[in-house]
CSV table of C-alpha atoms in Angstrom, one decimal:
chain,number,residue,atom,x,y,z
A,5,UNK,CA,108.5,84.3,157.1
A,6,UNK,CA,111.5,83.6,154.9
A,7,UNK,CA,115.0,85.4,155.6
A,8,UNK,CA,117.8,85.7,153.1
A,9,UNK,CA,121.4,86.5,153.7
A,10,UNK,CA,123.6,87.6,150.3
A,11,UNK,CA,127.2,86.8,150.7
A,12,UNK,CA,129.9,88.2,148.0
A,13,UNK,CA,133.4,86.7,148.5
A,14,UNK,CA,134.7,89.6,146.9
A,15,UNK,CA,137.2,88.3,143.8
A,16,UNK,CA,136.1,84.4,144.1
A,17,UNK,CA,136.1,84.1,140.7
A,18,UNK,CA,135.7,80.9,138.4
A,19,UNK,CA,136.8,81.7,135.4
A,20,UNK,CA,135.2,80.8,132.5
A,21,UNK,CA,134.0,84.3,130.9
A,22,UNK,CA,132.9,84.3,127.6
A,23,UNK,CA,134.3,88.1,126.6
A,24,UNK,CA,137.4,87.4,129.1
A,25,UNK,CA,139.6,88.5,125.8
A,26,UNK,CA,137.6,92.1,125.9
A,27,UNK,CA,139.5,92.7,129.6
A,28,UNK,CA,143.3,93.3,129.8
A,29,UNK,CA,146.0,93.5,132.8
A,30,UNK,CA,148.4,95.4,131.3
A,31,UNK,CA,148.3,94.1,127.8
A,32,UNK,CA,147.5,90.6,128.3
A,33,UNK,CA,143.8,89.9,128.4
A,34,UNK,CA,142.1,87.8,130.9
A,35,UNK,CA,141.5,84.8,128.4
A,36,UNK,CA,142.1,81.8,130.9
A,37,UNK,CA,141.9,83.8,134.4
A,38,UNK,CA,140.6,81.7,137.2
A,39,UNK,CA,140.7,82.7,140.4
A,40,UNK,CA,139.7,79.4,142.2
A,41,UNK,CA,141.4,77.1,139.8
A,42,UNK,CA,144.5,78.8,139.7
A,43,UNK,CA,144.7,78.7,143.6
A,44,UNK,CA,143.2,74.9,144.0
A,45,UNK,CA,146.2,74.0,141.2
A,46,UNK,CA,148.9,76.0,143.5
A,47,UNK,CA,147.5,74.2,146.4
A,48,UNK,CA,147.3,70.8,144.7
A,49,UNK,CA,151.3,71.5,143.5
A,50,UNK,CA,152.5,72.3,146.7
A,51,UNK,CA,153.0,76.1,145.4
A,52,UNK,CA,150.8,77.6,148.3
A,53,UNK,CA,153.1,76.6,151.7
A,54,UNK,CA,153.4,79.9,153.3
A,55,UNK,CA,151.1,80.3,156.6
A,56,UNK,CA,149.7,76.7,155.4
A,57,UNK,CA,149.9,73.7,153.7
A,58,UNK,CA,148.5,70.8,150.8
A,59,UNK,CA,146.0,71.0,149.1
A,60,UNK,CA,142.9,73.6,149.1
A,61,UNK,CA,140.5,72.3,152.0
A,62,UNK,CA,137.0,74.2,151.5
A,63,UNK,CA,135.0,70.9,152.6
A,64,UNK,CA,131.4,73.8,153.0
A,65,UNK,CA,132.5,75.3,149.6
A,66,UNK,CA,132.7,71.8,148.3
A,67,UNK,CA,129.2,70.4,150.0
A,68,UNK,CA,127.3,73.1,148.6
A,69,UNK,CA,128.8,72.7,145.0
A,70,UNK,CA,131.9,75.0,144.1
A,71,UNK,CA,133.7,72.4,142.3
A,72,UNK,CA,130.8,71.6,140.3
A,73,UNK,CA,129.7,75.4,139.4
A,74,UNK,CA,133.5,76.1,138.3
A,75,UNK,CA,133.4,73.2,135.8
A,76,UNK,CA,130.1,74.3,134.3
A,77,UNK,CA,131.7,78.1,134.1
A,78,UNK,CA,134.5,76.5,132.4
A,79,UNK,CA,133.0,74.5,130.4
A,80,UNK,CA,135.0,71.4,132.2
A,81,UNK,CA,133.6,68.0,133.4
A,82,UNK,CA,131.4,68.4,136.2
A,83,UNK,CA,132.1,66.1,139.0
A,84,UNK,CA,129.3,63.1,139.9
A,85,UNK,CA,129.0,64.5,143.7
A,86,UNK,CA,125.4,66.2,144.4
A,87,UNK,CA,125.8,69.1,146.1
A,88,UNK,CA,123.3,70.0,149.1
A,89,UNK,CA,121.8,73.0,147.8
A,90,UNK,CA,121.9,75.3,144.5
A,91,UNK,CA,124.5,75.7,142.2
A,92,UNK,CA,125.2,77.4,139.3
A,93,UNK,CA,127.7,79.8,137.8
A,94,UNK,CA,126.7,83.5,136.9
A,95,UNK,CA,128.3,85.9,133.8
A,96,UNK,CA,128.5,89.5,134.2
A,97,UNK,CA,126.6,91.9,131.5
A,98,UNK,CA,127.8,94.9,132.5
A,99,UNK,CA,131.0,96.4,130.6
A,100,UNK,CA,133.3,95.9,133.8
A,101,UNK,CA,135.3,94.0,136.5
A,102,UNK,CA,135.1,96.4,139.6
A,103,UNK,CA,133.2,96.2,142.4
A,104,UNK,CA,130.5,98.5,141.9
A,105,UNK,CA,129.5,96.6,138.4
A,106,UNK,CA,129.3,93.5,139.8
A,107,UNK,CA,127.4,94.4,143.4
A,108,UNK,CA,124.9,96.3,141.2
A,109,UNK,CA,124.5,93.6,138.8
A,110,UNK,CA,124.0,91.0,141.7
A,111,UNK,CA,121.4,93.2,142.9
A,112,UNK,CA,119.4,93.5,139.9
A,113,UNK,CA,121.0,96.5,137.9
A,114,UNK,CA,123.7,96.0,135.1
A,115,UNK,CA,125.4,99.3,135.0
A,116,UNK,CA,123.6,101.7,132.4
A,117,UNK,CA,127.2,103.4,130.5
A,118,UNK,CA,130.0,103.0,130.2
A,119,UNK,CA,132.8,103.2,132.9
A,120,UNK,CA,135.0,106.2,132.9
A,121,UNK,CA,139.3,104.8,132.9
A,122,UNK,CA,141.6,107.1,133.4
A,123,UNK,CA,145.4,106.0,130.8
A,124,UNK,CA,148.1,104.5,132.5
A,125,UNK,CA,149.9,106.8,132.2
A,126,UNK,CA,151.7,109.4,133.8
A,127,UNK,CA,149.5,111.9,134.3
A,128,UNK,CA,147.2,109.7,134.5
A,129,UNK,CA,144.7,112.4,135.3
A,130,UNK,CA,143.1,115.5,133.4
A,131,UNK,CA,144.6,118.7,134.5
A,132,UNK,CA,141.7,120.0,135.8
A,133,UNK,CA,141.0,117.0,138.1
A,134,UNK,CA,144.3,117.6,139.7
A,135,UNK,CA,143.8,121.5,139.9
A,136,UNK,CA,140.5,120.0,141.6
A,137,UNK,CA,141.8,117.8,144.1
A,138,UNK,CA,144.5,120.0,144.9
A,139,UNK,CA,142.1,123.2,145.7
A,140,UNK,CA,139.8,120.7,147.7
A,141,UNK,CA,142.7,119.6,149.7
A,142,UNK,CA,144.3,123.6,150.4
A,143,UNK,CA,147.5,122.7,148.9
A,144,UNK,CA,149.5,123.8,145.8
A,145,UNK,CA,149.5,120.4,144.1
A,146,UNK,CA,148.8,116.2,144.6
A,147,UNK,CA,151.3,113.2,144.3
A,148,UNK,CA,151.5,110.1,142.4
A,149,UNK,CA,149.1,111.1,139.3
A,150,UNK,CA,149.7,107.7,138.2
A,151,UNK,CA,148.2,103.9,138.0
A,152,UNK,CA,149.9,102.3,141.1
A,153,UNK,CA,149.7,99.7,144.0
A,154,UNK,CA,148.2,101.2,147.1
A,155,UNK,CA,151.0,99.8,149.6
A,156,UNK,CA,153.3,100.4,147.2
A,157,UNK,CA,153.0,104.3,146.6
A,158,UNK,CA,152.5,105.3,150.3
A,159,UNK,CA,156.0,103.0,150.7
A,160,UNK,CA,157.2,105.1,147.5
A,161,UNK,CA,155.4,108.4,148.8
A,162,UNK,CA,154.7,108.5,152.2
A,163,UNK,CA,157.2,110.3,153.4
A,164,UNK,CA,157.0,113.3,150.6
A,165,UNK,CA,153.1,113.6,151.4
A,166,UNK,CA,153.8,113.7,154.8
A,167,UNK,CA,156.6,116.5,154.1
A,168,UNK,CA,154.5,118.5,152.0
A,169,UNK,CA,151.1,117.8,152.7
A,170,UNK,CA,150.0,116.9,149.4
A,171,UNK,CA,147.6,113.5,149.2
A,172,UNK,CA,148.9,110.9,147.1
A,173,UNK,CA,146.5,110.4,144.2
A,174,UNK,CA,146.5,107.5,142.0
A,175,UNK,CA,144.0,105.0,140.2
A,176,UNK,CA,144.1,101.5,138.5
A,177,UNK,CA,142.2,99.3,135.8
A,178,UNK,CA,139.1,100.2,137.4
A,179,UNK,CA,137.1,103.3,137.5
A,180,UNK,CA,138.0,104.5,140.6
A,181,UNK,CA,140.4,107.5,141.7
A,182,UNK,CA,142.6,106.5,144.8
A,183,UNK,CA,143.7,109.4,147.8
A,184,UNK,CA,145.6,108.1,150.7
A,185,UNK,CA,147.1,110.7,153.2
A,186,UNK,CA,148.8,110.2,156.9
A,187,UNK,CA,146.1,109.7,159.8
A,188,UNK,CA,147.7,112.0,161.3
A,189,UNK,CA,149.9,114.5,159.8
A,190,UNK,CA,147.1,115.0,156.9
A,191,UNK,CA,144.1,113.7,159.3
A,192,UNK,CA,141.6,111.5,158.4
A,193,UNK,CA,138.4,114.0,158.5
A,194,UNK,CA,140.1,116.1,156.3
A,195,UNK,CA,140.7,113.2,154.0
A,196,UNK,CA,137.0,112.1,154.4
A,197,UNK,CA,136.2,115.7,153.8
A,198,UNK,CA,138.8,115.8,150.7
A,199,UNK,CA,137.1,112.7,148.8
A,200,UNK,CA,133.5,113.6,149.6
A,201,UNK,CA,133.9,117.2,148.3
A,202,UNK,CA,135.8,115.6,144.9
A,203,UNK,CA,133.6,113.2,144.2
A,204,UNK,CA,130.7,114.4,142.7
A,205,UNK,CA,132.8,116.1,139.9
A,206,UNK,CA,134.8,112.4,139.2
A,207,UNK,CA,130.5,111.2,139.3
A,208,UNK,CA,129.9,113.1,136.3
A,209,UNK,CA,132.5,112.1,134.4
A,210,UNK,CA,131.3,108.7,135.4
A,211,UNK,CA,134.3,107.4,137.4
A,212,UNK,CA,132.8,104.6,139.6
A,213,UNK,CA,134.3,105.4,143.0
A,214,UNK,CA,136.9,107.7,145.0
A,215,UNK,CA,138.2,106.2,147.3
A,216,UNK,CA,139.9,107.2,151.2
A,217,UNK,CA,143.3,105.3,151.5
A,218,UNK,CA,144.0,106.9,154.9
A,219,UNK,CA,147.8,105.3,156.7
A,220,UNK,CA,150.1,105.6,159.6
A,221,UNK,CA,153.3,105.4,160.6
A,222,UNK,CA,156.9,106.6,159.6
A,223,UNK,CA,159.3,106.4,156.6
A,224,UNK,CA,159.9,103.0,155.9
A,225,UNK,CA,157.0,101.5,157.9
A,226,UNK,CA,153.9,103.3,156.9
A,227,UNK,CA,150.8,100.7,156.7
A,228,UNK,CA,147.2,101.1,155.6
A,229,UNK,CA,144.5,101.8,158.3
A,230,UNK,CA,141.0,99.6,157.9
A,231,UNK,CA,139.6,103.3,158.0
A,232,UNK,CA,139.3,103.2,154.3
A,233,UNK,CA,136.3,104.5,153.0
A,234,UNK,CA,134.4,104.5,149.3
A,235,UNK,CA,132.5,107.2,147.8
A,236,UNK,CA,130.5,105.5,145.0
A,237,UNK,CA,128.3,106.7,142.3
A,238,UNK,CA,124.7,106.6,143.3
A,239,UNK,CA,122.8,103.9,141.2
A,240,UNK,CA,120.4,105.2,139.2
A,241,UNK,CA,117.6,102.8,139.9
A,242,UNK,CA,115.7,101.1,142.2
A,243,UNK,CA,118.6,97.9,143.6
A,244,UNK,CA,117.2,94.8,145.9
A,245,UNK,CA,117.7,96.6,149.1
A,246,UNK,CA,115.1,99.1,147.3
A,247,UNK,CA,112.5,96.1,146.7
A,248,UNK,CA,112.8,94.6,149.9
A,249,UNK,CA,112.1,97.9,152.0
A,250,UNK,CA,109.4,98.7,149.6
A,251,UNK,CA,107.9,95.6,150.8
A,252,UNK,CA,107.8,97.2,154.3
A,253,UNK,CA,110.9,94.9,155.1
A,254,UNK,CA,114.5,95.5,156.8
A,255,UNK,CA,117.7,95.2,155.3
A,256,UNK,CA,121.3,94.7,157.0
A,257,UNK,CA,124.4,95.9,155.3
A,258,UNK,CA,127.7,94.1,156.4
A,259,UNK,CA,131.0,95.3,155.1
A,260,UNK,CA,131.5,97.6,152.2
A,261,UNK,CA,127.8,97.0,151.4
A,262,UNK,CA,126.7,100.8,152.2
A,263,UNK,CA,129.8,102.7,150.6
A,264,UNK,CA,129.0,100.4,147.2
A,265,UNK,CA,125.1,102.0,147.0
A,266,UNK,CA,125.9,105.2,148.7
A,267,UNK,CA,123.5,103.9,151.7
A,268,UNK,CA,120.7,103.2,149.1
A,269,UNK,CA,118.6,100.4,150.9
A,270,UNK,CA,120.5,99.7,153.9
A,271,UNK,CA,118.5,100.3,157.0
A,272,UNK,CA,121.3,99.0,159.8
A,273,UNK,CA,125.0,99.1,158.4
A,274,UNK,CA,127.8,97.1,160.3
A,275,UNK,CA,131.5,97.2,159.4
A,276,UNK,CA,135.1,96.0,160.2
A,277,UNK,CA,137.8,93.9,158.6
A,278,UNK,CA,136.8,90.3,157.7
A,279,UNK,CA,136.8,88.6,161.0
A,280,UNK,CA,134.6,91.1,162.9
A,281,UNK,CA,132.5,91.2,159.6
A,282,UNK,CA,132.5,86.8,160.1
A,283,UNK,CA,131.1,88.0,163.6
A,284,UNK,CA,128.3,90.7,162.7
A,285,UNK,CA,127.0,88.0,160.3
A,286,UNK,CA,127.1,85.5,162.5
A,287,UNK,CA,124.9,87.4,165.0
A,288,UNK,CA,122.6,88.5,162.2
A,289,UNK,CA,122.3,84.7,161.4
A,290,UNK,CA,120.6,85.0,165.3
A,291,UNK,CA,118.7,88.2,165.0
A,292,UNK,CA,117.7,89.2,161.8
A,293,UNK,CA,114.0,89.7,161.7
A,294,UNK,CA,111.9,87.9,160.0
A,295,UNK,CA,111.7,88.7,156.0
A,296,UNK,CA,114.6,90.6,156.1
A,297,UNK,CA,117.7,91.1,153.6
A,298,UNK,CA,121.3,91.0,154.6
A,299,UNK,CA,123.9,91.7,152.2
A,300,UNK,CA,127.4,91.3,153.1
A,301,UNK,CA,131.0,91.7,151.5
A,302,UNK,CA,134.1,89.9,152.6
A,303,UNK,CA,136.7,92.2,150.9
A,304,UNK,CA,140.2,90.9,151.8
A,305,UNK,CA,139.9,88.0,149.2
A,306,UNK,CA,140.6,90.7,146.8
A,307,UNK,CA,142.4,93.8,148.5
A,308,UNK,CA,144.7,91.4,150.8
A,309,UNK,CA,145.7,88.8,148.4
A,310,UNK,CA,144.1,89.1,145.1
A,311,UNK,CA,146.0,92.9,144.2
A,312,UNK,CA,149.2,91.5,145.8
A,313,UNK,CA,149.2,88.4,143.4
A,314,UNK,CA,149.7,86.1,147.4
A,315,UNK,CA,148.3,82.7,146.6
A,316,UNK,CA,149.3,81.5,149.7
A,317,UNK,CA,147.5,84.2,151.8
A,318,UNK,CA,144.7,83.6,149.2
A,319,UNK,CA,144.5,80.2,150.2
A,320,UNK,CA,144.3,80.6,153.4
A,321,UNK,CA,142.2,83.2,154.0
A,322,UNK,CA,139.7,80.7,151.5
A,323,UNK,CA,140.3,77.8,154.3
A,324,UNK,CA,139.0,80.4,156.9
A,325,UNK,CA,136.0,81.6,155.3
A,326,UNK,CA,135.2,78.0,155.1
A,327,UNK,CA,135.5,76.8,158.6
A,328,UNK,CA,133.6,80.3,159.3
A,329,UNK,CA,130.7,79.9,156.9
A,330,UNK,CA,130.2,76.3,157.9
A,331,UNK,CA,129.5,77.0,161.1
A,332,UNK,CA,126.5,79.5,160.0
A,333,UNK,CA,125.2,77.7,157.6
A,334,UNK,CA,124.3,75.2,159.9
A,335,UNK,CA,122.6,77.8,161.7
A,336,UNK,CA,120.2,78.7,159.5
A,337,UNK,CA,116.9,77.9,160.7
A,338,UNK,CA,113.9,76.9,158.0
A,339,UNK,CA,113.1,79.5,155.5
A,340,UNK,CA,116.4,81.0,155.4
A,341,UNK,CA,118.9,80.7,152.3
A,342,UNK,CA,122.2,81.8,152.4
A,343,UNK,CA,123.5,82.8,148.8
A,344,UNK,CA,127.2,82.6,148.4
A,345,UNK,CA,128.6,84.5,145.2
A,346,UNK,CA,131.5,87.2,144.2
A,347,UNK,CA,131.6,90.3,142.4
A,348,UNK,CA,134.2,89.7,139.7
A,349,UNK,CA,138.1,87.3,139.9
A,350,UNK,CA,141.1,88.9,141.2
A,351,UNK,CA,143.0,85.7,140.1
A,352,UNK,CA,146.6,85.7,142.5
A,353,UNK,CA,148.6,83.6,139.6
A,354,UNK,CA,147.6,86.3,136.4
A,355,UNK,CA,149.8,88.9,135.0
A,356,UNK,CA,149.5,92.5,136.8
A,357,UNK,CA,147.9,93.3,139.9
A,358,UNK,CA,144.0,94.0,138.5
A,359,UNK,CA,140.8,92.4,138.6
A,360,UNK,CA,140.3,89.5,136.5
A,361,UNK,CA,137.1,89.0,134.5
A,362,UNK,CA,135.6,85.9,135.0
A,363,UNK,CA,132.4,84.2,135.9
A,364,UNK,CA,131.0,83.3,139.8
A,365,UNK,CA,130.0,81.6,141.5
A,366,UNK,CA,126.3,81.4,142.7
A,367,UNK,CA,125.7,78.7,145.8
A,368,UNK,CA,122.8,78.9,147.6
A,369,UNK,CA,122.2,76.6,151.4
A,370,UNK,CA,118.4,76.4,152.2
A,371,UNK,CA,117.0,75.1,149.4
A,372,UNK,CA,116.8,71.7,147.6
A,373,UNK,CA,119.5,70.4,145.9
A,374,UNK,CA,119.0,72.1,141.9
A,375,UNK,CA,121.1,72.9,139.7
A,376,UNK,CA,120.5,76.3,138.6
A,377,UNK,CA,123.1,76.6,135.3
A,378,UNK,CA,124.8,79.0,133.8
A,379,UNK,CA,122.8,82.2,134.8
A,380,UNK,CA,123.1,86.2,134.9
A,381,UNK,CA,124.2,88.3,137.7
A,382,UNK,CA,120.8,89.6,137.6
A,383,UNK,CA,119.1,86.4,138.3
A,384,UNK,CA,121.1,86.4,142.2
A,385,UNK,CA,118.6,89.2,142.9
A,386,UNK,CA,115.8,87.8,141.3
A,387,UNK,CA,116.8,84.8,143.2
A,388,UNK,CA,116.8,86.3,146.6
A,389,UNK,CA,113.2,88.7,145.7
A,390,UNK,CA,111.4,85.6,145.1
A,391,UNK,CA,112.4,84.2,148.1
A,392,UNK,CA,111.3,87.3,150.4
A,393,UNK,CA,108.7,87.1,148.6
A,394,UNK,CA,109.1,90.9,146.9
A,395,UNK,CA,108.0,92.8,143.8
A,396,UNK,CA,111.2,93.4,141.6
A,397,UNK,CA,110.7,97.2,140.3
């Protein structure tokens, strides 16, 4: 029996979107963004020499046709090398570029309404959501109430939270409200506790995700914690993972997979930063059952380098993914496919520190060498059903 293995490199975007000028950083729109051209151009210009060096080497990427689905996305000449396997470039329907859109998208549901945004502005929230968060959290009032940088504010913050014991509450271009608090001074149950008890009210107003930002140290050195945690909006119909256990099948979540669909689907959930992710696949490459669905995110493409506008870092952490995902893709045994997309750009050379709407990339090892064109995001699950062999509901 067949075996599929979904992989989003969260933020690899290609650029290329038709409604790009609909989506702003700042007040520039995202006309023009491309995350993997922008970097390969650094790279080629000698722009990208921190921690490594020349140009962009993603020989796997390559093989499988990356170079080839960012010129059809762009609408630029596609080179004459076959790739060995399918390729194609995919455009997102649903009215955003955040996380939650695009995994829902990918796994057959375009998000029903419309986002809630908080202004950038300061305050950047409604009264009552900060009376909220404040009562949820036993204290007389929140800090930040603003659009910001997550490293940033805890640098700008940290020490004030940690003085008073009010969580630092901020937000950004997409829906999502943002609480980070001190590990230990604050503790990081009670911040779990905090954003689980808030986040059905920020639900109904339709903001996508609150999110735990939980960090440690002292004034002047306080660092995130890879404790973070995301507290999503249910979706509101049956996703992949749905269809695939419906067909009396298993499904594997690896990464942020589980927080995205509030557990929806996932049958065996596995977690870590990117390299111990790299590892729980690879062993799933070994032992996943037969007929099974695993659906993975590698995240620090997006909140390592992407939001901190690092090419370099970018690049790099690019170069490692593909040295990693060589090594399982010639693994896979017959019957498996392993699908190799994103969930929106994050493009390190744009305006702004914000998600960047472009198309992505859609590269799928296993199966004969097709090209697949320009597609929906919808069509990546579609993809992956027929393959199981499962009825899309």
């Amino acid at each position: 029996m067949a075996r599929a293995f979904l992989v989003v490199m969260d933020s690899v975007g290609i650029g290329g979107a038709p409604d790009a000028d609909q989506f702003f950083n700042g007040d520039v729109p995202d006309t023009g963004a491309n995350t993997l051209g922008h970097i390969m151009a650094a790279c080629a210009a000698g722009q990208a020499e921190d921690g490594r060096s020349g140009p962009l080497m993603i020989p796997n990427l390559e093989r499988l046709g990356i170079s080839n689905a960012m010129a059809l996305a762009t609408g630029g000449d596609v080179p004459a090398t076959k790739p060995q396997g399918g390729w194609g470039a995919a455009t997102e329907v649903s009215r955003g570029k955040d996380t939650p859109s695009g995994h829902w998208e990918l796994a057959g549901l375009p998000v029903p309404w419309e986002w809630h945004y908080f202004p950038d502005a300061k305050p950047a929230f409604p009264a009552e959501v900060s009376a909220y968060l404040a009562k949820m959290a036993g204290v007389d009032g929140i800090l930040g109430d603003c659009h910001a940088s997550g490293t940033a504010i805890i640098s700008e913050l940290g020490q004030r939270h940690v003085e008073s014991g009010w969580p630092i509450c901020y937000t950004s271009a997409d829906s999502v409200l943002q609480i980070a608090a001190h590990e230990e001074s604050f503790g990081l149950d009670r911040l779990l506790a905090l954003c689980e008890a808030v986040a059905p009210m920020l639900h109904e107003m339709k903001v996508g995700r609150v999110i735990a930002r939980p960090f440690v140290g002292t004034d002047g050195a306080f660092t995130r914690t890879g404790n973070r945690r995301d507290f999503a909006i249910m979706p509101p119909a049956p996703v992949l993972m749905n269809w695939v256990q419906d067909a009396g099948q298993r499904v594997y979540g690896v990464g942020k997979i589980g927080d995205i669909f509030s557990m929806q689907g996932i049958d065996e959930l596995r977690k870590g930063d990117d390299a111990t992710l790299m590892g729980h696949l690879s062993d799933l490459v070994d032992a996943a059952v037969e007929g099974s669905l695993t659906f993975a995110n590698f995240v620090e493409f997006d909140s390592l380098f992407g939001h901190r506008r690092d090419v370099s870092g970018y690049a790099q952490q690019l170069e490692w993914f593909d040295r990693e995902i060589g090594r399982l893709i010639d693994r896979l045994v017959p019957g498996d496919i392993m699908v190799l997309t994103a969930d929106h750009g994050n493009d390190p050379t744009w305006i702004g520190t914000d998600h960047t709407r472009e198309r992505v990339p859609v590269l799928v090892a296993g199966m004969p060498a097709t090209p697949l064109g320009l597609i929906g995001f919808q069509d990546v699950a579609a993809l992956v059903a027929d393959h199981l062999g499962v009825v899309r509901s």
